[in-house]
XYZ file of C-alpha atoms in Angstrom:
575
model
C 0.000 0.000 0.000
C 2.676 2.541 0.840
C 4.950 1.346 -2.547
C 1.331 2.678 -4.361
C 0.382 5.515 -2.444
C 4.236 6.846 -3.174
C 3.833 5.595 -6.963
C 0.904 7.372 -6.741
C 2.294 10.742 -5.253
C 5.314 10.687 -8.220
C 2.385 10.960 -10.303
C 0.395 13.514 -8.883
C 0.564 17.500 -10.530
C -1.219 20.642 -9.564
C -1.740 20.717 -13.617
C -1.715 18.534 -16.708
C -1.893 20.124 -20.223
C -2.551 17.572 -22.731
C -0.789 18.959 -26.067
C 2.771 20.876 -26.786
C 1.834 22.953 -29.544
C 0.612 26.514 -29.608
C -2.082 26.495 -27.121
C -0.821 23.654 -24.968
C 2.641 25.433 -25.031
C 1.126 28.755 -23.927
C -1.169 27.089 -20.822
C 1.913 25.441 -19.581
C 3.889 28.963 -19.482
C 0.855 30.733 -17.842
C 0.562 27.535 -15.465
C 4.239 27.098 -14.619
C 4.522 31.335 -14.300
C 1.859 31.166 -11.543
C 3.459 28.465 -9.727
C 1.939 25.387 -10.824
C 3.896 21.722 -10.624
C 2.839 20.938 -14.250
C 3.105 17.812 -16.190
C 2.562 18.476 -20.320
C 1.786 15.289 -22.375
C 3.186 14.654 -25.916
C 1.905 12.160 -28.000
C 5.107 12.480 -30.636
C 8.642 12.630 -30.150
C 10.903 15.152 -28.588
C 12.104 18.003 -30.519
C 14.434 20.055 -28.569
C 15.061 24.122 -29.781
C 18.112 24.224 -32.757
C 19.659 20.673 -31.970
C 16.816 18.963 -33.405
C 16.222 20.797 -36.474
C 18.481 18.689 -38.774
C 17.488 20.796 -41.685
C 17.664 24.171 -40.940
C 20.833 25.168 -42.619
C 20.670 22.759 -45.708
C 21.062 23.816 -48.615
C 18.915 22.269 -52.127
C 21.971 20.446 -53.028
C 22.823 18.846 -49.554
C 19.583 16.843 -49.908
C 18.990 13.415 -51.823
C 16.186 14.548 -53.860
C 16.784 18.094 -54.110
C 14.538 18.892 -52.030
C 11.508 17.009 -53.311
C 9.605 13.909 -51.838
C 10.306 11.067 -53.979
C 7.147 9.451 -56.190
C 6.864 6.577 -53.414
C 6.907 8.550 -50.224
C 3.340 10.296 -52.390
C 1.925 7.040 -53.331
C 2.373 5.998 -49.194
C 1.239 9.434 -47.980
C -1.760 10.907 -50.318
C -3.002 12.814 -47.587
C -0.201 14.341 -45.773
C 1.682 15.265 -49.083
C -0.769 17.474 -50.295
C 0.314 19.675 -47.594
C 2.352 23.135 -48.683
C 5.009 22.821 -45.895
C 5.813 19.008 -46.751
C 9.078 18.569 -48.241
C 12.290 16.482 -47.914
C 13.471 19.239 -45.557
C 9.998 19.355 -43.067
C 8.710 15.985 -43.599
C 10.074 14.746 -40.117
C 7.920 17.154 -38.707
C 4.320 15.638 -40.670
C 2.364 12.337 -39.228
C 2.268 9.776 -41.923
C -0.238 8.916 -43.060
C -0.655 5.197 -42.273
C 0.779 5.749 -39.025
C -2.112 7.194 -37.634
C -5.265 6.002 -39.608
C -8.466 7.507 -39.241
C -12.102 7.171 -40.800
C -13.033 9.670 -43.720
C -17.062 8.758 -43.608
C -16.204 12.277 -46.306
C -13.079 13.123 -47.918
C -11.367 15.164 -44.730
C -7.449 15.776 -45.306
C -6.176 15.713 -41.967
C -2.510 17.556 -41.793
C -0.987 16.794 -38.351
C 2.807 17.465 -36.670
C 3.159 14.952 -33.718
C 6.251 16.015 -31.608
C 7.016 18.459 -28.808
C 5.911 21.934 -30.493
C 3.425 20.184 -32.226
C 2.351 22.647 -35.568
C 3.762 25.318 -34.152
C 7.026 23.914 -36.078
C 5.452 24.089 -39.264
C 2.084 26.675 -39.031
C 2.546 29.402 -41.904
C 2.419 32.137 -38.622
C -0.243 34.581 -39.968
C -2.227 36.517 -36.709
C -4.978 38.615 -37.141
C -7.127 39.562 -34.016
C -10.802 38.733 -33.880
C -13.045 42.160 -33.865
C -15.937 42.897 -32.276
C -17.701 41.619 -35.596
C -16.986 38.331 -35.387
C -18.280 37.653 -31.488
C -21.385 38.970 -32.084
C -22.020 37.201 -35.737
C -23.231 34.482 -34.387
C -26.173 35.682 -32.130
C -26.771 38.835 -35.685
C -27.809 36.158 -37.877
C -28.688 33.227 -36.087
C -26.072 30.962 -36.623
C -24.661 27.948 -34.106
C -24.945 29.394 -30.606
C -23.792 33.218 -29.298
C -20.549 33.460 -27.933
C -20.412 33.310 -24.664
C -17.612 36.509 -24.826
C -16.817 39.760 -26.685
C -13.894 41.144 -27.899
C -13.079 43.496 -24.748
C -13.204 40.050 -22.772
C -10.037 39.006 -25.026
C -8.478 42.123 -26.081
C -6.249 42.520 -22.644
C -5.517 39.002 -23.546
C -4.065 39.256 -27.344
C -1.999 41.818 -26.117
C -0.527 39.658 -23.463
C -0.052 37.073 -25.935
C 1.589 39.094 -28.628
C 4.173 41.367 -26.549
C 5.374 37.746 -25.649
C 5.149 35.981 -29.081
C 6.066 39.175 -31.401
C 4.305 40.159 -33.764
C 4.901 42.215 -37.130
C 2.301 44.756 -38.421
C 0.967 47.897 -39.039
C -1.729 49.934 -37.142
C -4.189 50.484 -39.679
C -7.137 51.540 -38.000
C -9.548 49.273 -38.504
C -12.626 48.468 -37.046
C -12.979 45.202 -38.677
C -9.223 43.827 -37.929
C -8.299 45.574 -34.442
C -4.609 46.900 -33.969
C -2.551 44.780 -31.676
C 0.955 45.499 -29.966
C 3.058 45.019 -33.474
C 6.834 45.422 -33.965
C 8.072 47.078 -37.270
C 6.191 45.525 -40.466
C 7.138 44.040 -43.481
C 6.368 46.028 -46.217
C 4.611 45.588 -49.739
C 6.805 45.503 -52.913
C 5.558 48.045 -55.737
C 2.772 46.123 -57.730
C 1.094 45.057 -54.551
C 1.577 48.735 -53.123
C -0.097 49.865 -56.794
C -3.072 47.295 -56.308
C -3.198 48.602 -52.445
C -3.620 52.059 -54.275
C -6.363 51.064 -56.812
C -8.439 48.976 -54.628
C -8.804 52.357 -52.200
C -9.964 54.537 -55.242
C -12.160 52.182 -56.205
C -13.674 50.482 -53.194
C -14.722 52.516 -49.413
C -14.884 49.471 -47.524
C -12.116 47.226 -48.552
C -8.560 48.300 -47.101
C -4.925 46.537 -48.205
C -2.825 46.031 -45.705
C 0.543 44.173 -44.693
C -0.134 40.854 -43.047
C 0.612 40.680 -39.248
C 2.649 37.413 -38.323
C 4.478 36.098 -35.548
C 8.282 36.872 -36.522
C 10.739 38.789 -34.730
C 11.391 41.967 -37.037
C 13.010 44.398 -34.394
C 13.021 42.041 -30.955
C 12.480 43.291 -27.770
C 13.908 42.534 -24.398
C 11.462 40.122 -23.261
C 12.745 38.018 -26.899
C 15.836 38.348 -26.332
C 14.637 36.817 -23.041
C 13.864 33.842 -24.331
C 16.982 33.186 -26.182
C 15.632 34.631 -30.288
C 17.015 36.631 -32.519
C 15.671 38.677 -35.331
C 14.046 36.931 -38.730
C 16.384 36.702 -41.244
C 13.512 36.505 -43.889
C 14.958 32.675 -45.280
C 11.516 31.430 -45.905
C 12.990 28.140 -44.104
C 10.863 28.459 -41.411
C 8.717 25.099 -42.180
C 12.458 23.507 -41.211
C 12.363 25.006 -37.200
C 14.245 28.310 -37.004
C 17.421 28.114 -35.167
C 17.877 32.149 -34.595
C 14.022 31.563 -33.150
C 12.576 34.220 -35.526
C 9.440 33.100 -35.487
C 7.565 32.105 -32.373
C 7.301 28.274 -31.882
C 6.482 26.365 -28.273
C 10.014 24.706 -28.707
C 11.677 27.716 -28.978
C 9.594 30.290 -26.344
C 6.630 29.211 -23.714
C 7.986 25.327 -23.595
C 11.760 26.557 -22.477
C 10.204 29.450 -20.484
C 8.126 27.137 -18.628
C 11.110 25.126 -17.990
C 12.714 27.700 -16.700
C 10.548 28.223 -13.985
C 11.694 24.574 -12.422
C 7.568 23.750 -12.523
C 7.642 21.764 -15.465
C 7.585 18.146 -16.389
C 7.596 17.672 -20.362
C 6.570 13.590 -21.062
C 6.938 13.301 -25.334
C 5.659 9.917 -26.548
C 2.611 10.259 -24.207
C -0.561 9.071 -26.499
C -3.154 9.933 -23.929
C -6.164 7.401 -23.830
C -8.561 9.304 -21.464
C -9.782 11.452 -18.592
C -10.358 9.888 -15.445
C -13.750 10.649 -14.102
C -14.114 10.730 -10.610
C -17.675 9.748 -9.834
C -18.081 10.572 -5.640
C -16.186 13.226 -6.030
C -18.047 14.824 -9.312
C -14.885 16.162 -11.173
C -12.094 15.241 -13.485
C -8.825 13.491 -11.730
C -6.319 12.476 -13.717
C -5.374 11.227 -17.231
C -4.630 7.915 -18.837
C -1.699 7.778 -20.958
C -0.459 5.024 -23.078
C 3.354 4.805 -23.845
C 4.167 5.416 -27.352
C 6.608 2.358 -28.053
C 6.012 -0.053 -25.112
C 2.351 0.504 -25.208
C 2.228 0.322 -21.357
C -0.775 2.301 -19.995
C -0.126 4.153 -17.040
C -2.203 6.908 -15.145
C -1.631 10.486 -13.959
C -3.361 12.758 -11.241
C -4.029 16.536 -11.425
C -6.326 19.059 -10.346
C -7.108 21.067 -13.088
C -6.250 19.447 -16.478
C -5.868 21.712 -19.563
C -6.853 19.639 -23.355
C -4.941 21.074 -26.194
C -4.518 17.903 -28.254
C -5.447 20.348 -31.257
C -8.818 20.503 -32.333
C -9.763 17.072 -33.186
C -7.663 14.798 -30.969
C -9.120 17.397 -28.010
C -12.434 15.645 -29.404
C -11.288 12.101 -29.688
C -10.005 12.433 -26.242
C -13.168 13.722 -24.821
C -15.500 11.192 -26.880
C -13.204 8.192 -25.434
C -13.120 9.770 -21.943
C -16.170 7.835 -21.004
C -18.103 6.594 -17.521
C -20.891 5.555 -15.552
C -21.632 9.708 -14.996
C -20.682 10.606 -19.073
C -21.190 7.605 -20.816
C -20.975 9.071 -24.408
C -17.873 11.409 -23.726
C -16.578 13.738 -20.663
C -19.101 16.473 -20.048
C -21.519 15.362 -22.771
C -24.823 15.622 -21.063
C -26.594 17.241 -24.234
C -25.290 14.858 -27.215
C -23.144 17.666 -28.663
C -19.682 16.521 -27.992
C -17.873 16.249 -31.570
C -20.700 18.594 -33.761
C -20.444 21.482 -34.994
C -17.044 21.306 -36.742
C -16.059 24.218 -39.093
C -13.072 25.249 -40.960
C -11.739 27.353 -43.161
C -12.386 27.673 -46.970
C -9.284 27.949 -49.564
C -11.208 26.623 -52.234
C -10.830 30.323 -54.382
C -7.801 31.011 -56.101
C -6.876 33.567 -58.681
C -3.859 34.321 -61.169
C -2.978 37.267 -63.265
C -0.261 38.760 -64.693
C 0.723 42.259 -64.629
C 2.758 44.452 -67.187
C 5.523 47.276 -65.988
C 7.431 48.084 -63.024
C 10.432 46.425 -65.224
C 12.853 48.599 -62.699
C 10.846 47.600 -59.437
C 12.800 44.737 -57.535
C 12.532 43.529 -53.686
C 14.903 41.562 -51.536
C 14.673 39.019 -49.279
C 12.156 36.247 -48.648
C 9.129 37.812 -46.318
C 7.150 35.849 -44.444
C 3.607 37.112 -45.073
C 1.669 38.713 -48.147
C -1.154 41.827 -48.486
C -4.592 41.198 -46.812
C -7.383 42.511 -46.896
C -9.750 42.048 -44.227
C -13.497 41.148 -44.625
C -15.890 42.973 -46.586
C -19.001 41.229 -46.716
C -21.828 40.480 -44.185
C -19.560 42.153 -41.277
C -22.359 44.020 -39.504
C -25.111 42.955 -40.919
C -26.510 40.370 -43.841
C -25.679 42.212 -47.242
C -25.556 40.237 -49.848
C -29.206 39.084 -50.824
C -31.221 36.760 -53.444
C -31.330 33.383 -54.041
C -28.086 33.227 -56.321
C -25.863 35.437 -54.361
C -27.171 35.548 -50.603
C -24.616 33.701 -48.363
C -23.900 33.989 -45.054
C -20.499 35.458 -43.378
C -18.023 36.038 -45.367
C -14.233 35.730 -46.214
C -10.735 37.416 -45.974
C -8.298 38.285 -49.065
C -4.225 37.432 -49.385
C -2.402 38.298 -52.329
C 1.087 38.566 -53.128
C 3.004 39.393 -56.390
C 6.350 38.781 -57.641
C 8.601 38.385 -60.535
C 9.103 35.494 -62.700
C 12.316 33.642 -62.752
C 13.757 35.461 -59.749
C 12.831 33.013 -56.823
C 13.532 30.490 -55.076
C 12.789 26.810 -56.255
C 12.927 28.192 -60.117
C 12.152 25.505 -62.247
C 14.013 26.567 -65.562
C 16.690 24.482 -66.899
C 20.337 25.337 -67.960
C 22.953 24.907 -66.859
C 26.775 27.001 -66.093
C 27.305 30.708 -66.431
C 24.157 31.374 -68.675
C 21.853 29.426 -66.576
C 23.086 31.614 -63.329
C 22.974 34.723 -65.288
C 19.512 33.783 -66.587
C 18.146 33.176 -62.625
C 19.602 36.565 -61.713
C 17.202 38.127 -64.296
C 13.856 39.347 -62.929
C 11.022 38.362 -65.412
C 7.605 39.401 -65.787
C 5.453 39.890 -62.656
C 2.231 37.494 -61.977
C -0.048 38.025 -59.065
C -1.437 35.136 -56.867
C -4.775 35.576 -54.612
C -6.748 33.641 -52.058
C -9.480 33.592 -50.266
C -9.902 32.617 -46.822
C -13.241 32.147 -46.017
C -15.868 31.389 -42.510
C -17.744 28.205 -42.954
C -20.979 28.222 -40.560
C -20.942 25.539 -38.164
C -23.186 22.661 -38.928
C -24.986 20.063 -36.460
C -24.090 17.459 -39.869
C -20.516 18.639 -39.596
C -18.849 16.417 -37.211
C -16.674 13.598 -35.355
C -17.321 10.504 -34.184
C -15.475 7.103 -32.645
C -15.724 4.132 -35.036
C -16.804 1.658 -33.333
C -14.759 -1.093 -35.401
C -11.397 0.503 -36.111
C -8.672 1.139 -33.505
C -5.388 2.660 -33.853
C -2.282 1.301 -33.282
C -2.292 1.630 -29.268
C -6.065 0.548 -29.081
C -7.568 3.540 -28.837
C -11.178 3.765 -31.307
C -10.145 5.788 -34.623
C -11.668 9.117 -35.149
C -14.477 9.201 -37.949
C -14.241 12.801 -39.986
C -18.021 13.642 -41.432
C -17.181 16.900 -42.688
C -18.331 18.965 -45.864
C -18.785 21.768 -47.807
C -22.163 23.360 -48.000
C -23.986 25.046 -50.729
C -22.746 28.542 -48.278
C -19.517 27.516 -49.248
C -19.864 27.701 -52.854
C -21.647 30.825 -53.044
C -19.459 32.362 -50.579
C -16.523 31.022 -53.350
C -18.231 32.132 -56.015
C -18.336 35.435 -54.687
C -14.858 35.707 -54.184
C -13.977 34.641 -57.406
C -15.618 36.871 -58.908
C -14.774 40.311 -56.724
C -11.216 39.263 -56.746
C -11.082 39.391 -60.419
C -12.811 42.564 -60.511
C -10.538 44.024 -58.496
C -7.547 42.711 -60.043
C -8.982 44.277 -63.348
C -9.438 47.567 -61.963
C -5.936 47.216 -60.421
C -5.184 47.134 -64.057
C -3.725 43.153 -64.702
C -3.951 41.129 -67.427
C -4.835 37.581 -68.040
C -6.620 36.942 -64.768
C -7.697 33.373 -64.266
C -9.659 32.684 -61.034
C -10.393 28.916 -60.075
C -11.471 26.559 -58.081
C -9.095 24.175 -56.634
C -11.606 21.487 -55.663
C -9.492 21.023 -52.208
C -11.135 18.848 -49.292
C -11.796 20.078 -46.195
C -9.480 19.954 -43.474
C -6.045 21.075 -45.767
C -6.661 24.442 -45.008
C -4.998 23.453 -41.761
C -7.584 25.578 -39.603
C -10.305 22.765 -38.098
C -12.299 24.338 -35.022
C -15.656 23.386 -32.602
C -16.580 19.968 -31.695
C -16.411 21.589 -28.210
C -17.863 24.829 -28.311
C -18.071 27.311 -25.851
C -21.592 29.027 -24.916
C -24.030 30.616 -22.328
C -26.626 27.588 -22.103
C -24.954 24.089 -20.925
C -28.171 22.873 -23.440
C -26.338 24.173 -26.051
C -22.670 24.006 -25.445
C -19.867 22.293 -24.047
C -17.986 25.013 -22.409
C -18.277 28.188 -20.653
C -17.020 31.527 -20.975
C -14.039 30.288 -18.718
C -13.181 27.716 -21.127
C -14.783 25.077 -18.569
C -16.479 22.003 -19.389
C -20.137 22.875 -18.355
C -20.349 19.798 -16.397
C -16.912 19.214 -15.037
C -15.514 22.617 -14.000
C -11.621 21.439 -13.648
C -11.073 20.345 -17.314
C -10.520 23.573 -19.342
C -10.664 23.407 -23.435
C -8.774 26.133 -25.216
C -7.273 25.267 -28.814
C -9.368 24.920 -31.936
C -12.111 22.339 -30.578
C -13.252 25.137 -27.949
C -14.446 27.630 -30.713
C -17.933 28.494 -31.275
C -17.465 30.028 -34.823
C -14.595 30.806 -37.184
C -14.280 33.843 -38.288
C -11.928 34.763 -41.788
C -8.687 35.506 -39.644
C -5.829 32.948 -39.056
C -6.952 31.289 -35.665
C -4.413 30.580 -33.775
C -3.127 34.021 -32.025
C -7.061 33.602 -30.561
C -6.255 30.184 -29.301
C -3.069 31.576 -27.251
C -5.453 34.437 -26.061
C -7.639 32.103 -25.199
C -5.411 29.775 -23.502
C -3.778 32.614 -20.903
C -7.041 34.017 -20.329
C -8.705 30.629 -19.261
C -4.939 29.060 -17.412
C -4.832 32.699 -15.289
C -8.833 32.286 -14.595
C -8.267 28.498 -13.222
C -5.356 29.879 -11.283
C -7.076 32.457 -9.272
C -9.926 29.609 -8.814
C -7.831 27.095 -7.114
C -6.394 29.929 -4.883
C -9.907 30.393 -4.065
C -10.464 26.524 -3.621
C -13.124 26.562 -6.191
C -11.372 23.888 -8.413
């Protein structure tokens, strides 16, 4: 009895955050900051800060296939492949595909990074605040369930997160894409400053700006800190960034946790379940199964953070079962796994545009020109039966000149060949659309109840589509983009649909959402499970709605907001 109750003891934490990436890195900082003992739980390997990014410094002719994934490695991994970031230089940071198998009930392409740091190794770093807009849409139009918060609730919050993180940009002044504390910006080359130009003349409610991301343009003390150093705009960053230019868990909240002599970092951690405590009516530990040896063994907490990323938070939760939640951990109203949304890529457009021979830029930045939403922001605009959609979508463009890049694909060879790279062609012009998708009750995840994975645990099943929203919203896109491109005055625009799945846009959310009514929702404005007040959700599956900004500078709000909340709750002996 006493070898157990000791056993039992070693294993016993004031906190457990399940996840290492961007949210899970950012409760464990908060956590370990106030003075937690904190255990973090990693289903993948470790990746320490600059030793283990084998890459990093390669250049295209120090790899075997140049860079490129040979035609088998495809053929084994359809899914993961299709990913942007995937190359012969990242691909140690990508699950395989076969490794981890999951149900597609509809075609869902399901990119994930297992190991310490999760996707913040390889996320493309874009962070746009929510507005005010986008907290009330839901309860404007009717649509899922009203969030539970506003944007003052978070506000104090983003700007906690982003002195921390660092974060290039520009105060624009704008009501629908709120300022934030921003180091110096990148800056737009001369066609995209042009287009910037043409769209204000012709337009009063669409605005260009630089895109805000989270690299280190002119670092401040508290980066300096944590051991970075400024960007030096490689374009590597997929790789892990040894000078830490870009904010990763590896290289900032995991080693500042650390620091604090709080923290207990367990990679190769696949964790099974919750532990349900039935007499005493909360959460109390975790189940974790050993990646290799496949031993099972069990850990205690009193709070316990889930930031498995969105859709492992809900495979968690679903498989978390007991005599009190028999169909998932705080599931009382059947909910648990609906209500998944995403983001839509699906628009694309192309055009060329002729002059600014003499206009050249250097360096390889590490964001493009946005523009912010437009349509449906305060109230439902666009209207009859061909062309009303709900919410709406944000714009990225960038442009450049042909020839002059990186990964050119002309051939030649010798002095011509070099002299032939080092000559800026034509320039072409690339948009996108990021777009909200409206959470759907059909839209969801479930547990197969025939299929395990390799350590026994059921295998999610993805039931997520487009809607005919989705098209419209698309088809509006495609079309304003080109008419804006037009007026910007290019040539030989092409917009198109790249038929994508859901899910590659990287950007799943919900599942858990937060909300006022427990009837209606999963979690509170705390980030709480309704029905078990010690278990806190704060990365993608917590979301009630999406937005059109890149979501995960909300997450880390989320995260320090909800981690600094539970803090001052168990001082209070609420939790």
């Amino acid at each position: 009895m006493n070898i157990n109750g000791d056993a039992k003891a070693v294993r016993t934490y004031d906190a457990i955050v399940i996840g290492s990436g961007i949210s899970g890195g950012w409760a464990a900082k908060e956590l370990c900051e106030k003075g937690l003992k904190t255990l973090v739980l990693e289903r993948g390997r470790d990746v320490r800060h600059i030793v283990d990014y084998p890459t990093a410094t390669l250049n295209p002719w120090d790899f075997s296939h140049r860079n490129r994934m040979p035609e088998a490695f495809d053929q084994q991994n359809p899914i993961a492949t299709k990913c942007y970031a995937l190359d012969e230089g990242t691909q140690q940071f990508f699950v395989k595909d076969a490794e981890h198998p999951y149900v597609q009930e509809k075609p869902f392409d399901w990119i994930r990074g297992y190991q310490v740091g999760g996707k913040s190794l390889i996320w493309a770093r874009q962070t746009q605040r929510w507005s005010r807009f986008d907290f009330e849409a839901n309860a404007r139009d009717g649509a899922a369930v009203d969030w539970p918060i506003r944007y003052p609730d978070i506000a104090p919050w983003y700007s906690h997160v982003e002195k921390f993180v660092g974060i290039s940009g520009n105060k624009d002044g704008l009501e629908t894409l709120p300022d934030g504390e921003f180091l110096k910006p990148w800056e737009l080359n001369c066609v995209e400053k042009h287009i910037q130009k043409r769209v204000a003349e012709s337009y009063k409610d669409r605005h260009v700006i630089i895109g805000r991301c989270a690299h280190l343009t002119e670092p401040k003390q508290i980066h300096y800190d944590q051991g970075r150093a400024q960007c030096q705009a490689r374009h590597l960053c997929y790789r892990g960034c040894p000078y830490g230019g870009y904010f990763s868990s590896n290289s900032s909240t995991i080693p500042w946790a650390a620091k604090t002599g709080k923290l207990t970092l367990r990679p190769d951690s696949v964790v099974h379940s919750i532990i349900y405590d039935d007499a005493k009516g909360k959460a109390t530990g975790v189940r974790v199964i050993d990646t290799h040896t496949k031993q099972m063994t069990e850990y205690y907490a009193r709070i316990i953070f889930v930031n498995a990323a969105c859709l492992n938070t809900n495979l968690i939760l679903l498989n978390s079962t007991s005599k009190r939640f028999p169909k998932g951990l705080g599931n009382d109203n059947g909910l648990l796994g609906r209500y998944v949304a995403f983001h839509n890529y699906r628009g694309n457009i192309v055009a060329d545009y002729e002059g600014f021979e003499d206009g050249y830029y250097y360096g390889r930045r590490p964001t493009t020109a946005f523009m912010p939403n437009f349509r449906n922001v305060d109230k439902q605009e666009t209207s009859g039966p061909a062309s009303r959609f709900q919410r709406g979508y944000m714009v990225a463009f960038s442009a450049a000149r042909a020839n002059w890049q990186r990964g050119s694909s002309q051939d030649g060879f010798g002095a011509n060949f070099k002299d032939k790279l080092s000559d800026a062609g034509a320039w072409h012009v690339f948009m996108m659309m990021q777009a909200e998708t409206v959470p759907r009750y059909e839209n969801h995840v479930r547990l197969s109840t025939e299929q395990k994975d390799p350590w026994g645990i059921p295998q999610l099943v993805t039931s997520i589509g487009y809607t005919d929203n989705d098209t419209k919203v698309m088809n509006d896109f495609l079309e304003q983009g080109a008419e804006m491109l037009q007026k910007s005055g290019c040539k030989n625009i092409k917009p198109y649909d790249d038929h994508r799945n859901p899910g590659l846009d990287i950007h799943e959310m919900g599942g858990v959402r937060m909300g006022r009514d427990p009837k209606t929702s999963l979690l509170n404005a705390h980030s709480q499970l309704h029905a078990v007040k010690n278990v806190f959700v704060t990365d993608g599956a917590a979301m009630t709605s999406t937005g059109t900004q890149n979501p995960s500078i909300t997450f880390m709000a989320l995260t320090a907001r909800a981690a600094n909340y539970a803090v001052s709750e168990m001082k209070k002996g609420h939790l």
